[in-house]
Amino acid sequence: MVKVGVVGYGVIGQRLADGVALQKDMELVGVADVSPTLAIRALKEKGMPYNFYLGMPENLHMFEELGIPVSGTLEELVQKTDIILDATSAGVGAKNKELYAKYNRKAIFQGGEKNSVADVFFHGYANYEKGLGKQFLKLTSCNTTGLIRSVDCLDREFGIEKVAITIIRRVADPGDYHRGLTNALQIDKAPSHQAVDLMTIMPHINATGILVHTPVTHGHIITVVATPKKKISKEEAIECFKKHPRIRVVRIADGFLGNASLFRYARDLGNPRGDMYEIALWEESVVNSGDDIMYAINIPQEAVTIPETIDGIRAALMMQPDRISATSETNKYLGMGKWIQK
């Protein structure tokens, strides 16, 4: 049984812990953080389903005052694990890497860290084999993760030469206040980092893109114009997407009008926190433009990277030898692809 620790129990860390706990071939040793945040207070109120380790021992008195049990230090957690999932704030993971290296432990970092922190910039479907046996992996960002899922899906079936994307980006996660309350759109200079990151993972594809920040919190939307090596019909593209266990094809006609509809649907399904591991792709958005194929996807930013992170565990520890067997195991335990009609 592979032993896993999660460092940073925030938006991503909570979901990583839950995702690992669902894997029947992994054991979640514990989670770590530095202060009694709302997430950790909620963990205590839920009965401490996960052992908690403290990243800053000098803050122990804060936890004692709140009656939050502490199982040990971050260093002790690292020693008990085979691999660490680092979900700390950008820059902190690079510092933590020294501790992981000290004990010769493997680690997976999230998209906020610089690519230089890891041996491989990783995606479970697009380049799983490159992560096999590596000590340090880094995940793509939420937008890039979902974008690559859809482009890789088409590329493996038909071959893709280039893509042009527009990202309509949520301004902050639900509950965040640090970006302020706005009634404006803000555009970044092109190309967006997601397009550059896609080319890093999939160097055979030429990509560019524009990013627009929007004052919403429940998900990003990306429009993609893909140029195939041979012309793809709308029907062929939709059929290809419908077979992918991490892409949910939805219809505007059925009431999926936008990102809020998907968030509400996830809550109606009973998904914890209203999470969705899969990206959604609107069937009515798939159109041909000359030889190009265009479509729009929804990126549930809080949970979309969880499956690919778990794929990373499988690659780094060589649990499965290839992307098909690895992603299939991850999908099975996370319950992904249940919506696919057999």
XYZ file of C-alpha atoms in Angstrom:
342
model
C 0.000 0.000 0.000
C 1.493 3.315 -1.117
C 1.719 5.868 1.703
C 0.772 9.447 0.762
C 0.933 12.736 2.647
C -0.712 16.057 1.707
C 1.057 19.278 2.634
C -1.142 22.378 2.544
C -4.769 21.772 3.515
C -6.393 24.539 1.483
C -8.605 24.593 -1.607
C -6.572 21.941 -3.457
C -5.139 20.119 -0.453
C -8.556 19.241 0.961
C -9.579 17.747 -2.346
C -6.296 15.882 -2.773
C -6.769 14.304 0.651
C -10.293 13.226 -0.225
C -9.168 11.893 -3.610
C -6.307 9.856 -2.178
C -8.574 8.472 0.552
C -10.820 7.046 -2.191
C -7.954 5.114 -3.832
C -8.038 1.504 -2.664
C -4.339 1.027 -3.404
C -3.163 4.099 -1.448
C -3.085 5.106 2.204
C -3.441 8.735 3.275
C -0.990 9.028 6.175
C -2.047 12.564 7.035
C -2.288 16.210 6.086
C -0.150 19.152 7.163
C -0.542 22.906 7.500
C 0.784 25.768 9.597
C -2.227 27.421 11.295
C -5.804 26.571 12.335
C -7.542 27.766 9.177
C -11.278 27.381 8.622
C -10.585 24.202 6.639
C -8.753 22.649 9.595
C -11.407 23.803 12.061
C -13.975 22.092 9.842
C -11.779 18.978 9.773
C -11.857 18.909 13.569
C -15.633 19.392 13.652
C -15.992 16.457 11.244
C -14.180 14.254 13.756
C -10.620 14.474 12.350
C -10.968 11.836 9.605
C -7.340 12.594 8.665
C -4.331 12.788 10.959
C -2.979 16.339 11.162
C 0.700 17.309 11.201
C 2.006 20.768 12.017
C 4.336 22.623 9.671
C 5.244 25.297 12.243
C 5.745 23.740 15.704
C 5.789 27.197 17.279
C 2.056 27.421 16.493
C 1.201 24.341 18.537
C -0.461 26.409 21.263
C -3.075 27.653 18.761
C -4.185 24.082 18.098
C -4.122 23.121 21.760
C -6.370 26.066 22.612
C -8.891 24.868 20.008
C -8.614 21.211 20.983
C -7.358 20.217 17.542
C -5.259 17.026 17.846
C -1.793 17.160 16.290
C -0.162 13.872 15.295
C 3.329 15.262 14.795
C 5.442 17.629 12.754
C 5.669 18.089 9.008
C 9.107 16.470 9.090
C 7.644 13.409 10.800
C 4.888 13.199 8.174
C 7.456 13.264 5.379
C 9.381 10.406 6.987
C 6.232 8.258 7.186
C 5.307 8.600 3.502
C 6.438 7.333 0.117
C 5.304 10.500 -1.649
C 4.114 13.986 -0.724
C 1.465 15.999 -2.559
C 2.487 19.601 -1.988
C -0.502 21.945 -2.245
C 1.026 24.940 -0.505
C 1.023 28.506 -1.794
C 3.257 29.330 -4.759
C 6.897 29.455 -3.707
C 6.424 27.496 -0.477
C 6.614 24.161 -2.280
C 10.042 25.017 -3.661
C 11.253 25.595 -0.085
C 9.604 22.399 1.130
C 11.412 20.494 -1.616
C 14.598 20.681 0.470
C 12.877 18.695 3.216
C 11.562 16.090 0.770
C 15.023 15.721 -0.764
C 16.591 15.386 2.699
C 14.631 12.174 3.262
C 14.789 11.088 -0.398
C 11.006 11.261 -0.721
C 9.116 11.816 -3.932
C 6.806 14.794 -4.287
C 4.240 16.286 -6.638
C 3.811 20.045 -6.808
C 0.788 21.988 -8.009
C 0.586 24.418 -10.922
C 1.534 27.538 -8.944
C 5.153 26.458 -8.591
C 7.734 27.175 -11.279
C 8.444 24.347 -13.707
C 12.033 24.237 -12.484
C 10.895 22.739 -9.164
C 10.337 19.349 -10.792
C 11.944 16.767 -13.049
C 8.837 16.578 -15.247
C 5.947 18.932 -16.053
C 3.212 16.298 -15.858
C -0.219 15.423 -17.251
C -1.801 12.020 -16.668
C -3.095 11.553 -20.206
C -0.669 13.538 -22.367
C 2.740 12.485 -20.997
C 2.251 9.892 -18.222
C 5.214 7.783 -19.300
C 7.631 10.704 -18.867
C 6.819 10.725 -15.151
C 7.643 7.066 -14.543
C 10.034 6.729 -11.624
C 10.817 10.444 -11.361
C 11.340 11.984 -7.919
C 9.627 15.333 -8.469
C 6.642 16.063 -10.713
C 4.729 19.306 -11.238
C 1.106 19.462 -12.307
C -0.302 21.812 -14.887
C -2.701 24.544 -13.740
C -6.440 23.903 -13.605
C -7.070 25.566 -16.968
C -4.149 23.818 -18.628
C -5.184 20.458 -17.154
C -8.656 20.627 -18.653
C -7.441 22.155 -21.898
C -4.915 19.374 -22.435
C -7.540 16.713 -21.703
C -9.664 17.948 -24.585
C -6.805 18.608 -27.023
C -5.116 15.286 -26.217
C -8.441 13.533 -26.779
C -8.682 14.882 -30.333
C -4.954 14.611 -31.004
C -4.788 10.875 -30.282
C -7.815 10.186 -32.478
C -7.193 12.560 -35.380
C -3.904 14.455 -34.883
C -3.844 18.187 -34.064
C -1.396 20.696 -35.558
C -2.254 23.873 -33.650
C -4.784 25.413 -31.290
C -5.895 28.948 -30.474
C -7.684 29.461 -27.170
C -9.606 32.148 -25.328
C -9.898 31.745 -21.562
C -12.676 33.474 -19.652
C -11.169 33.171 -16.208
C -12.930 33.301 -12.866
C -11.405 36.009 -10.683
C -11.045 34.018 -7.434
C -12.135 30.854 -5.684
C -15.422 30.932 -3.738
C -14.773 32.487 -0.339
C -11.696 34.454 -1.412
C -11.708 38.192 -0.753
C -8.134 39.205 -1.547
C -8.882 40.154 -5.166
C -11.737 42.448 -4.193
C -15.251 42.756 -5.554
C -15.204 43.982 -9.121
C -17.540 44.820 -11.979
C -15.000 44.769 -14.755
C -13.137 42.525 -17.176
C -9.363 42.512 -17.404
C -7.365 41.141 -20.322
C -3.840 39.724 -20.174
C -1.273 39.997 -22.932
C -1.034 37.082 -25.350
C -0.025 34.325 -25.366
C -1.506 33.083 -22.103
C 0.627 30.757 -19.980
C -1.866 27.957 -20.597
C -1.025 27.971 -24.318
C 2.695 28.002 -23.546
C 2.252 25.212 -20.988
C 0.301 23.103 -23.471
C 3.241 23.323 -25.881
C 5.599 22.273 -23.078
C 3.543 19.139 -22.462
C 2.631 18.593 -26.139
C 5.524 20.120 -28.133
C 4.185 18.867 -31.459
C 1.246 21.312 -31.265
C 1.509 25.051 -31.938
C -0.643 26.963 -29.436
C -1.510 30.546 -28.626
C -4.194 32.158 -26.528
C -5.807 35.129 -24.814
C -6.986 35.257 -21.202
C -9.778 37.467 -19.838
C -10.405 37.770 -16.073
C -14.079 37.881 -15.061
C -15.754 38.739 -11.703
C -17.163 35.228 -11.106
C -16.006 32.319 -8.939
C -17.591 29.073 -10.177
C -15.304 27.903 -12.947
C -13.455 29.094 -16.031
C -14.642 28.715 -19.620
C -12.208 28.108 -22.475
C -13.017 28.296 -26.168
C -10.682 26.279 -28.382
C -10.086 26.471 -32.126
C -8.129 23.360 -33.136
C -6.550 22.752 -36.521
C -6.483 19.011 -37.251
C -4.117 17.173 -39.560
C -7.200 15.957 -41.392
C -10.626 17.532 -41.323
C -12.841 16.446 -38.421
C -16.600 16.652 -38.668
C -18.627 18.032 -35.783
C -20.155 14.594 -35.236
C -16.760 12.870 -35.143
C -15.441 15.343 -32.570
C -18.479 14.961 -30.310
C -18.267 11.180 -30.491
C -14.581 11.338 -29.567
C -15.249 13.611 -26.574
C -18.132 11.441 -25.354
C -15.804 8.448 -24.933
C -13.397 10.301 -22.613
C -13.980 9.514 -18.906
C -12.810 12.961 -17.785
C -14.907 14.961 -20.259
C -18.639 15.316 -19.642
C -20.469 16.348 -22.836
C -23.486 18.482 -21.855
C -26.212 20.312 -23.771
C -27.522 23.841 -23.427
C -30.897 22.427 -24.426
C -30.878 20.293 -21.260
C -30.368 23.329 -19.006
C -26.577 23.517 -18.829
C -26.510 27.228 -19.602
C -23.097 27.996 -18.125
C -20.655 27.510 -15.266
C -23.246 28.125 -12.532
C -25.518 25.441 -13.987
C -22.691 22.924 -13.729
C -21.846 23.920 -10.153
C -25.492 23.529 -9.168
C -25.696 20.159 -10.921
C -22.651 18.945 -8.995
C -24.346 19.925 -5.737
C -27.560 18.184 -6.836
C -25.498 15.052 -7.492
C -24.363 15.236 -3.874
C -20.722 15.843 -4.773
C -18.762 17.116 -1.738
C -18.372 20.919 -1.899
C -20.104 20.892 -5.282
C -16.891 19.561 -6.856
C -16.505 18.160 -10.352
C -13.367 16.253 -11.328
C -14.357 16.288 -14.998
C -14.438 19.162 -17.429
C -17.733 19.823 -19.201
C -17.947 20.381 -22.951
C -21.024 21.952 -24.525
C -22.263 19.856 -27.438
C -23.813 22.906 -29.108
C -20.458 24.704 -29.007
C -18.792 22.168 -31.321
C -18.690 23.683 -34.795
C -16.585 23.512 -37.935
C -14.852 26.653 -39.176
C -13.267 25.732 -42.480
C -10.855 22.923 -41.657
C -10.790 23.880 -37.959
C -12.946 22.496 -35.158
C -14.141 24.848 -32.399
C -15.619 24.013 -28.984
C -16.064 25.389 -25.454
C -15.247 23.717 -22.131
C -15.906 24.469 -18.471
C -13.028 24.140 -15.992
C -14.072 23.475 -12.351
C -10.896 25.017 -10.970
C -11.041 23.666 -7.425
C -11.093 19.945 -8.266
C -10.054 19.425 -11.883
C -6.369 18.746 -11.141
C -7.063 16.033 -8.546
C -7.245 13.064 -10.989
C -4.034 14.083 -12.764
C -2.256 14.493 -9.410
C -3.237 10.954 -8.457
C -2.012 9.798 -11.869
C 1.271 11.434 -10.877
C 1.504 9.244 -7.772
C 1.054 6.195 -9.969
C 3.762 7.372 -12.364
C 6.363 8.491 -9.800
C 6.013 5.242 -7.817
C 5.659 3.150 -10.999
C 2.396 1.639 -9.809
C 1.218 1.226 -13.426
C 3.469 1.144 -16.506
C 1.375 3.236 -18.887
C -1.224 5.997 -19.046
C -4.163 3.741 -19.910
C -3.810 1.401 -16.941
C -2.929 4.258 -14.569
C -5.723 6.640 -15.506
C -8.201 3.751 -15.518
C -7.378 2.968 -11.879
C -7.633 6.624 -10.857
C -10.924 7.017 -12.712
C -12.372 3.860 -11.159
C -11.763 4.957 -7.588
C -12.918 8.544 -8.218
C -16.064 7.334 -9.962
C -15.269 9.105 -13.221
C -16.964 8.288 -16.498
C -20.188 6.997 -14.929
C -22.157 9.310 -17.229
C -20.826 7.607 -20.392
C -23.547 5.642 -22.144
C -22.403 2.109 -22.886
